[in-house]
PDB file of N, CA and C in Angstrom:
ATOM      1  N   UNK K  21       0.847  -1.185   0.000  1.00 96.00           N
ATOM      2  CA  UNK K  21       0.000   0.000   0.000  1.00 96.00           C
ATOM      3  C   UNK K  21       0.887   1.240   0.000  1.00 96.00           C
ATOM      4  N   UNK K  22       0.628   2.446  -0.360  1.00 97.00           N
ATOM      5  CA  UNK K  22       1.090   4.020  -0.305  1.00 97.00           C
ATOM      6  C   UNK K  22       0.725   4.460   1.100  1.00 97.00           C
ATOM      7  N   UNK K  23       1.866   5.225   1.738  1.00 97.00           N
ATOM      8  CA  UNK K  23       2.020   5.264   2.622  1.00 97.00           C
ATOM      9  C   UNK K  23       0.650   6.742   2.455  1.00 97.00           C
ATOM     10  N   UNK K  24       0.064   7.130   3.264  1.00 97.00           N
ATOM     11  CA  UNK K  24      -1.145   7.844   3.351  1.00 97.00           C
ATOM     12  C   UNK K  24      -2.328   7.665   2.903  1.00 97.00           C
ATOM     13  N   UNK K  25      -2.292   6.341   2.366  1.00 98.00           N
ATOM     14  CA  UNK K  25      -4.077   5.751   1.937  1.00 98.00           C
ATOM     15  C   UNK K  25      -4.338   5.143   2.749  1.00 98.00           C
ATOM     16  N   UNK K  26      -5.765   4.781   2.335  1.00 98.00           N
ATOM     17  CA  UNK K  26      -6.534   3.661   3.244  1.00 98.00           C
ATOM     18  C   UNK K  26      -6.730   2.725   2.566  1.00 98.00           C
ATOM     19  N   UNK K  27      -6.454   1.790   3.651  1.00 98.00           N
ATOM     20  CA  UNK K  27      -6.221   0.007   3.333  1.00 98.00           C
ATOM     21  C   UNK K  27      -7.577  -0.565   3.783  1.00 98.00           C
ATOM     22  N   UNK K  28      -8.159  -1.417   2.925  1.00 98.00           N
ATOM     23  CA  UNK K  28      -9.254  -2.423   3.587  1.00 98.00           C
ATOM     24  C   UNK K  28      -9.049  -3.882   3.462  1.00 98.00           C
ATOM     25  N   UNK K  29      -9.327  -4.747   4.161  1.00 97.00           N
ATOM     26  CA  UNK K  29      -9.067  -5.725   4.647  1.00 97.00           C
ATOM     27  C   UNK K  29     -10.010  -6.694   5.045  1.00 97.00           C
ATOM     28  N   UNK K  30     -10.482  -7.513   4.185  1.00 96.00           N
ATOM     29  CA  UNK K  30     -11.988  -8.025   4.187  1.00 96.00           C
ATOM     30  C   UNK K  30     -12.097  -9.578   4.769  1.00 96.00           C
ATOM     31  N   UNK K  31     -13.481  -9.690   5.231  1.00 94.00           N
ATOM     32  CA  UNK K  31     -12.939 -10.943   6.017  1.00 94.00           C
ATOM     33  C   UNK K  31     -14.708 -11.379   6.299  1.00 94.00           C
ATOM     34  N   UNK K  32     -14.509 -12.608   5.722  1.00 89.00           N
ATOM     35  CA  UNK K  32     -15.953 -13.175   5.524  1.00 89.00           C
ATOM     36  C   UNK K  32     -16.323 -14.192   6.494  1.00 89.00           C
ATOM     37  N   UNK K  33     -17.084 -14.200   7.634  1.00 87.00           N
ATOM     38  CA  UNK K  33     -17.148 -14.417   8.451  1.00 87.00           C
ATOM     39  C   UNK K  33     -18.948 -15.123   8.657  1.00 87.00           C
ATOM     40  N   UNK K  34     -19.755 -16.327   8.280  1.00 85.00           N
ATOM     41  CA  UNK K  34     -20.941 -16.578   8.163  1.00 85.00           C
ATOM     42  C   UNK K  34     -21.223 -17.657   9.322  1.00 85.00           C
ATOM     43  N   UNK K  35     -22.856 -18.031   9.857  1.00 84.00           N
ATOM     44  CA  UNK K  35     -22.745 -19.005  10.674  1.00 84.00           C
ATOM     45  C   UNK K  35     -24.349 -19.071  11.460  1.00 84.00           C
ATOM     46  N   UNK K  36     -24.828 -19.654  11.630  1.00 84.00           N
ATOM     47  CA  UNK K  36     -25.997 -19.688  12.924  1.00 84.00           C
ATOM     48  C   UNK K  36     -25.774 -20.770  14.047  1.00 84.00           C
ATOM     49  N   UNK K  37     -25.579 -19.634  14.826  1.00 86.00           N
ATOM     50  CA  UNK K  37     -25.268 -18.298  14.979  1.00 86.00           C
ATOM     51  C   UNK K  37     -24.265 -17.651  14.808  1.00 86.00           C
ATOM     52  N   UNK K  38     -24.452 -16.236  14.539  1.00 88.00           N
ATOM     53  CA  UNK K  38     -23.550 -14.990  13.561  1.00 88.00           C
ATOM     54  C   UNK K  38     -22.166 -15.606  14.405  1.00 88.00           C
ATOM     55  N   UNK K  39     -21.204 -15.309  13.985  1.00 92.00           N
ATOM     56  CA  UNK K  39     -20.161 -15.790  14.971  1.00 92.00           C
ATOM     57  C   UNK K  39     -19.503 -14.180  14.772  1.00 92.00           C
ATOM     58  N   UNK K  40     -18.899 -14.387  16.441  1.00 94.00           N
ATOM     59  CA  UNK K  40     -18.170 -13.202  16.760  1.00 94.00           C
ATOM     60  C   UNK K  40     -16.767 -12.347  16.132  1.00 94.00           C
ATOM     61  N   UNK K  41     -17.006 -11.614  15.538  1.00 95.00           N
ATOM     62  CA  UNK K  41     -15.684 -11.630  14.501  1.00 95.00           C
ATOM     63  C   UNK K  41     -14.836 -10.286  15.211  1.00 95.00           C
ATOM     64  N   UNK K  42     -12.985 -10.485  15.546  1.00 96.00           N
ATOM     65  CA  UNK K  42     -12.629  -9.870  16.455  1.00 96.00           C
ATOM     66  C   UNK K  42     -11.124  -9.513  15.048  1.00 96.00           C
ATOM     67  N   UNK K  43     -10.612  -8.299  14.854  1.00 97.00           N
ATOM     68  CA  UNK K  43      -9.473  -8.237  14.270  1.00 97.00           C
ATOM     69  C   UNK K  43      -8.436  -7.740  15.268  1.00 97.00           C
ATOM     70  N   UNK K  44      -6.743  -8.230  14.957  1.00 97.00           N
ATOM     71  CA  UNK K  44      -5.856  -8.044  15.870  1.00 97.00           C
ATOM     72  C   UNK K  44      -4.234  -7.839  14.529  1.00 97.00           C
ATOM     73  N   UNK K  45      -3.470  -7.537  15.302  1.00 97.00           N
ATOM     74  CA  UNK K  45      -2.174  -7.220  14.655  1.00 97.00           C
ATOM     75  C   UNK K  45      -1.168  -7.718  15.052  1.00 97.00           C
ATOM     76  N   UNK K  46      -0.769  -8.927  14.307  1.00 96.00           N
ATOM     77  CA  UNK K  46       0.313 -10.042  15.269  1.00 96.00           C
ATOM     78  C   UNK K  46       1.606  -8.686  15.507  1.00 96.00           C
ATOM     79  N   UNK K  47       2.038  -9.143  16.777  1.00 91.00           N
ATOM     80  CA  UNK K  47       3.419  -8.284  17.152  1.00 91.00           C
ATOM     81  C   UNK K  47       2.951  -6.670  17.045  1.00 91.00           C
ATOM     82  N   UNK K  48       1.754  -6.089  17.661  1.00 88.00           N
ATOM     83  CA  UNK K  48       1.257  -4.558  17.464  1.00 88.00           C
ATOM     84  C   UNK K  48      -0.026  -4.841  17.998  1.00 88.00           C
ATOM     85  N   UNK K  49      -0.596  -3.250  18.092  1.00 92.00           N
ATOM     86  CA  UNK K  49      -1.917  -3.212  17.731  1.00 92.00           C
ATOM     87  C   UNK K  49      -2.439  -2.826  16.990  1.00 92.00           C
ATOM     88  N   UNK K  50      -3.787  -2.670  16.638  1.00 95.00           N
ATOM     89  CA  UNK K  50      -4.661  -1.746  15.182  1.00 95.00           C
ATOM     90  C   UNK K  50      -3.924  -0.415  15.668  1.00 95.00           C
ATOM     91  N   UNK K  51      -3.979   0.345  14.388  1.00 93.00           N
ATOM     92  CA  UNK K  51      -3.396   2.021  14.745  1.00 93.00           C
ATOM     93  C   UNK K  51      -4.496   2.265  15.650  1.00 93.00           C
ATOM     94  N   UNK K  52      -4.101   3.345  17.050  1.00 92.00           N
ATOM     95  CA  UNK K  52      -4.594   4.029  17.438  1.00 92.00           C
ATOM     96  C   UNK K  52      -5.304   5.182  16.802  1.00 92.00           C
ATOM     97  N   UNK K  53      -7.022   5.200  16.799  1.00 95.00           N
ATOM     98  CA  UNK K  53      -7.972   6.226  16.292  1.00 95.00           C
ATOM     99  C   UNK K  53      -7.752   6.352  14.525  1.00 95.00           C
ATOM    100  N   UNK K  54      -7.226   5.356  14.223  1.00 97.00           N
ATOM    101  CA  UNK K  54      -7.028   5.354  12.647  1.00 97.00           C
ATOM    102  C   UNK K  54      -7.562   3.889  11.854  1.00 97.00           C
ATOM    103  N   UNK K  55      -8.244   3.176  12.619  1.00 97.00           N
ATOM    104  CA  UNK K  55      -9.019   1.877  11.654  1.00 97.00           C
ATOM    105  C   UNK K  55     -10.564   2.206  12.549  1.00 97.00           C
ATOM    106  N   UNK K  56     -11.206   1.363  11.878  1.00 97.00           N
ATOM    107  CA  UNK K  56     -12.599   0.768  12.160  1.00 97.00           C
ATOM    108  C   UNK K  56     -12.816  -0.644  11.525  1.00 97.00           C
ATOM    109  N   UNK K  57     -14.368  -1.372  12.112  1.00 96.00           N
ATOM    110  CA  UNK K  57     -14.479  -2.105  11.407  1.00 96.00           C
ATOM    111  C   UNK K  57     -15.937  -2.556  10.972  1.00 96.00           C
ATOM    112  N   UNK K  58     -16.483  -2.616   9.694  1.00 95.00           N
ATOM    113  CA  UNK K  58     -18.116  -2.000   9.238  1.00 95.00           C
ATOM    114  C   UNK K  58     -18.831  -3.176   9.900  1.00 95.00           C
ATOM    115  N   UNK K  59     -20.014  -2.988   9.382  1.00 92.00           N
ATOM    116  CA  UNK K  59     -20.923  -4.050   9.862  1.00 92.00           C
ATOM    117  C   UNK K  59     -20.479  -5.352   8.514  1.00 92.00           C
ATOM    118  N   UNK K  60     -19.885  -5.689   7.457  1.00 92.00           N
ATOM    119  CA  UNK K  60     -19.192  -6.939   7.087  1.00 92.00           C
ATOM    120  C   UNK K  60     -17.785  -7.343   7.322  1.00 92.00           C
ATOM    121  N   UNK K  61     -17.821  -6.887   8.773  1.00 94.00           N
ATOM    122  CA  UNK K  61     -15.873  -7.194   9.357  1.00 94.00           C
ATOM    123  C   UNK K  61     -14.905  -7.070   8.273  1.00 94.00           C
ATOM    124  N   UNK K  62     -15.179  -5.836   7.543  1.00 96.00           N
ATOM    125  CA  UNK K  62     -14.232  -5.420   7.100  1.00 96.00           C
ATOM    126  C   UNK K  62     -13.321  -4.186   7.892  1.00 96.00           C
ATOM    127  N   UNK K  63     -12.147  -4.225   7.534  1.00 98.00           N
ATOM    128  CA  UNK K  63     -11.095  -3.448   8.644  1.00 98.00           C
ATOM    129  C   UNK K  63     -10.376  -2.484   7.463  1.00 98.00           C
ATOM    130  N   UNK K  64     -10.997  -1.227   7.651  1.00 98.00           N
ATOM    131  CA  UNK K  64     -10.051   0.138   7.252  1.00 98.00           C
ATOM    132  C   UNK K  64      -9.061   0.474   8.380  1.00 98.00           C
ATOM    133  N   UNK K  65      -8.051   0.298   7.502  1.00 98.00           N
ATOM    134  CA  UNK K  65      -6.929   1.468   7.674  1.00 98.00           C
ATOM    135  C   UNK K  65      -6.544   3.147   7.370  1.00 98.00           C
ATOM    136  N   UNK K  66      -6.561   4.156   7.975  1.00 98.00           N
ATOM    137  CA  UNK K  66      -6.373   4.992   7.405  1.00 98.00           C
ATOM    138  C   UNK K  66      -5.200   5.835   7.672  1.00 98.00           C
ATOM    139  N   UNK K  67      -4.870   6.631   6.857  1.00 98.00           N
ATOM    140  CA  UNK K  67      -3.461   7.379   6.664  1.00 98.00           C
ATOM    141  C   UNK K  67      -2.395   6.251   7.153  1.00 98.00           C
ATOM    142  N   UNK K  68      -1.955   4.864   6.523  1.00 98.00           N
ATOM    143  CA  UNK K  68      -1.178   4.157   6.701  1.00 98.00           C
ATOM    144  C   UNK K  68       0.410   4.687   6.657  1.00 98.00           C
ATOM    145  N   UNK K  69       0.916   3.743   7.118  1.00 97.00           N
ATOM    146  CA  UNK K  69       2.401   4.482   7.545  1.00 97.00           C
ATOM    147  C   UNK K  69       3.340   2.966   7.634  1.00 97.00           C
ATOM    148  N   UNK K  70       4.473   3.147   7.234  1.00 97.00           N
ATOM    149  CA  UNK K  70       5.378   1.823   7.147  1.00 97.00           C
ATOM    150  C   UNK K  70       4.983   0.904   8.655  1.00 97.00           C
ATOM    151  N   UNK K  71       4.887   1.859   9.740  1.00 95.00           N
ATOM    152  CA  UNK K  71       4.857   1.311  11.254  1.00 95.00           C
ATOM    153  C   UNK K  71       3.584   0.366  10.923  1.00 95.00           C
ATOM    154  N   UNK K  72       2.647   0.505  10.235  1.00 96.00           N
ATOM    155  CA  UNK K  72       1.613  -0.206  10.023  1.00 96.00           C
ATOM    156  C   UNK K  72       1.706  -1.452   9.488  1.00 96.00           C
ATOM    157  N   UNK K  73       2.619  -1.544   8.834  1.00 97.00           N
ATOM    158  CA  UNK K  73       3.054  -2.869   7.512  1.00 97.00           C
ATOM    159  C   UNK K  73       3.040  -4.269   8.723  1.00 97.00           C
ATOM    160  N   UNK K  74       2.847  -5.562   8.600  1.00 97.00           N
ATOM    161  CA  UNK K  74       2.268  -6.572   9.351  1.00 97.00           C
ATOM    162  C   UNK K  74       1.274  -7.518   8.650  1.00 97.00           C
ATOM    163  N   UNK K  75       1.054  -8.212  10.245  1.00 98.00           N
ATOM    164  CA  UNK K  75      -0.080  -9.201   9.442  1.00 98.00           C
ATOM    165  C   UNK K  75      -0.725  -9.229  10.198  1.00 98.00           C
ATOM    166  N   UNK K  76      -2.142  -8.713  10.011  1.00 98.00           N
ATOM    167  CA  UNK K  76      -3.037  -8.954  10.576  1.00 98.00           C
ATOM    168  C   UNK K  76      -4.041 -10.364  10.487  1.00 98.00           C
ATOM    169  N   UNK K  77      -4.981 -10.245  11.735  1.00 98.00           N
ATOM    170  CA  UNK K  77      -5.706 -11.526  11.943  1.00 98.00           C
ATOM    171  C   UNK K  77      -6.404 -11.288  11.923  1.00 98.00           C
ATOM    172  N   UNK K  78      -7.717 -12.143  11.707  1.00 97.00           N
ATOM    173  CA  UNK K  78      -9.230 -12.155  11.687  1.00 97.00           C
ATOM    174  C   UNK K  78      -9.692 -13.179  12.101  1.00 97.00           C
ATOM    175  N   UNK K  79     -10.591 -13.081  12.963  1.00 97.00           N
ATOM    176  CA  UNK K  79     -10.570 -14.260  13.854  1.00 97.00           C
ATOM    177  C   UNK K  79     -12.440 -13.807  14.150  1.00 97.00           C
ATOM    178  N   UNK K  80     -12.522 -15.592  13.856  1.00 96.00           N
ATOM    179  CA  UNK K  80     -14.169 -15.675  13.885  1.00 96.00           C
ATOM    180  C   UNK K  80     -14.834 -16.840  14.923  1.00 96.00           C
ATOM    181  N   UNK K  81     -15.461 -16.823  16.103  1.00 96.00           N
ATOM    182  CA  UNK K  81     -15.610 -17.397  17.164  1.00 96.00           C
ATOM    183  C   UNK K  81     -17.011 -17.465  17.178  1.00 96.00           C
ATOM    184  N   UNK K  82     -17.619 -18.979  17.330  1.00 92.00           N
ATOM    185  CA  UNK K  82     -19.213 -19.272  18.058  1.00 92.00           C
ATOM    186  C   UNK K  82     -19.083 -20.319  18.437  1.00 92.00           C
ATOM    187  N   UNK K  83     -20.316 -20.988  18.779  1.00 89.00           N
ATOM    188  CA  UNK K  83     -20.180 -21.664  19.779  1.00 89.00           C
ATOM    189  C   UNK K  83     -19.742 -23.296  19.058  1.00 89.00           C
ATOM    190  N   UNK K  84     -19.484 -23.307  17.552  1.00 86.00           N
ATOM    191  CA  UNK K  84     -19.210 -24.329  16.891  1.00 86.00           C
ATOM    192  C   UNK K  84     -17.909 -24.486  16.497  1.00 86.00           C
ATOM    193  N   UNK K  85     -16.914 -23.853  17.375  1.00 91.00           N
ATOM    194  CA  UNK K  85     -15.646 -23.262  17.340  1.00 91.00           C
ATOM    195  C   UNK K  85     -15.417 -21.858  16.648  1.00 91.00           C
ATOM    196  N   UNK K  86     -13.616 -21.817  16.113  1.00 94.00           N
ATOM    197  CA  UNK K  86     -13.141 -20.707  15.714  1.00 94.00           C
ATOM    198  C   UNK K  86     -12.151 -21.234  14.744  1.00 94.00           C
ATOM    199  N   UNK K  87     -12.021 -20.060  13.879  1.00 94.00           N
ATOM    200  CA  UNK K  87     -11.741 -20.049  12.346  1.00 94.00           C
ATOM    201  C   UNK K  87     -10.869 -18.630  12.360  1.00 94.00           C
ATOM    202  N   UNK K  88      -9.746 -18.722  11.799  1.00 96.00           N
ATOM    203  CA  UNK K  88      -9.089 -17.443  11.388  1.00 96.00           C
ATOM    204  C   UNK K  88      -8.119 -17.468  10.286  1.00 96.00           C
ATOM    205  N   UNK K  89      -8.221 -16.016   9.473  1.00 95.00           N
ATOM    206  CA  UNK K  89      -7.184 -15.966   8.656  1.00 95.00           C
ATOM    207  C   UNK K  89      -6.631 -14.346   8.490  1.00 95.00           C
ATOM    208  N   UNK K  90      -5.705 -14.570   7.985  1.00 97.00           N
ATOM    209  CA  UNK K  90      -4.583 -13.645   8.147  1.00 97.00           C
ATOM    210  C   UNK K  90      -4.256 -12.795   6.547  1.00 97.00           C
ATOM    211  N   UNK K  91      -4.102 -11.200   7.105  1.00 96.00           N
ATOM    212  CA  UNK K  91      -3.781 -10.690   5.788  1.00 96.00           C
ATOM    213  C   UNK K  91      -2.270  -9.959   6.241  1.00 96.00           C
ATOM    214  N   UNK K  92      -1.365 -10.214   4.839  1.00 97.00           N
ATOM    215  CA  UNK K  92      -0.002  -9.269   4.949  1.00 97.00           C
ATOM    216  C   UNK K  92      -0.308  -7.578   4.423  1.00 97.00           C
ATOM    217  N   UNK K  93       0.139  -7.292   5.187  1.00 98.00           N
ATOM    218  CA  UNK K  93       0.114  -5.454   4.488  1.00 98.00           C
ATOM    219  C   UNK K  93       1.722  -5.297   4.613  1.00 98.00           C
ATOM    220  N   UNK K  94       2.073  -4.764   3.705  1.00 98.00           N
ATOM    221  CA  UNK K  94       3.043  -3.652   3.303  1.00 98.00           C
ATOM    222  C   UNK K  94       2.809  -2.684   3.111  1.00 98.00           C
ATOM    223  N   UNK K  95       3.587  -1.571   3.810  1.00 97.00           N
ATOM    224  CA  UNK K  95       3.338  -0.275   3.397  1.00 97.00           C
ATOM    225  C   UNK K  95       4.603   0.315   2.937  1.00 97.00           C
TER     226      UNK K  95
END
């Protein structure tokens, strides 16, 4: 990614029941006051910055277990 855009990061997450969908940043955390995440657990990044570059997780939890996968960002 260019360092000052926004990154999205999509993550499909289905189930009955909805299962709990939680995003994390192996070795970090999400930027402080600079991501969100919509109502289809998708995860913006905004004004990205090299410090951002990683791999994030997506991680989907109910009561029929848990499921996760992982995206690389470069910035």
């Amino acid at each position: 990614a260019v360092a000052g855009s926004t990154v999205e990061l999509g993550c499909g997450a289905q189930g009955d029941p909805a299962p709990r969908v939680q995003w994390h940043k192996e070795r970090g955390d999400l930027p402080w006051g600079r991501h969100e995440v919509d109502q289809e657990h998708t995860l913006r990044l905004y004004a990205v910055t090299p410090a951002d570059s990683g791999t994030y997780v997506c991680t989907a939890q109910s009561q029929l277990g848990t499921a996760a996968a992982t995206a690389h960002l470069r910035v």
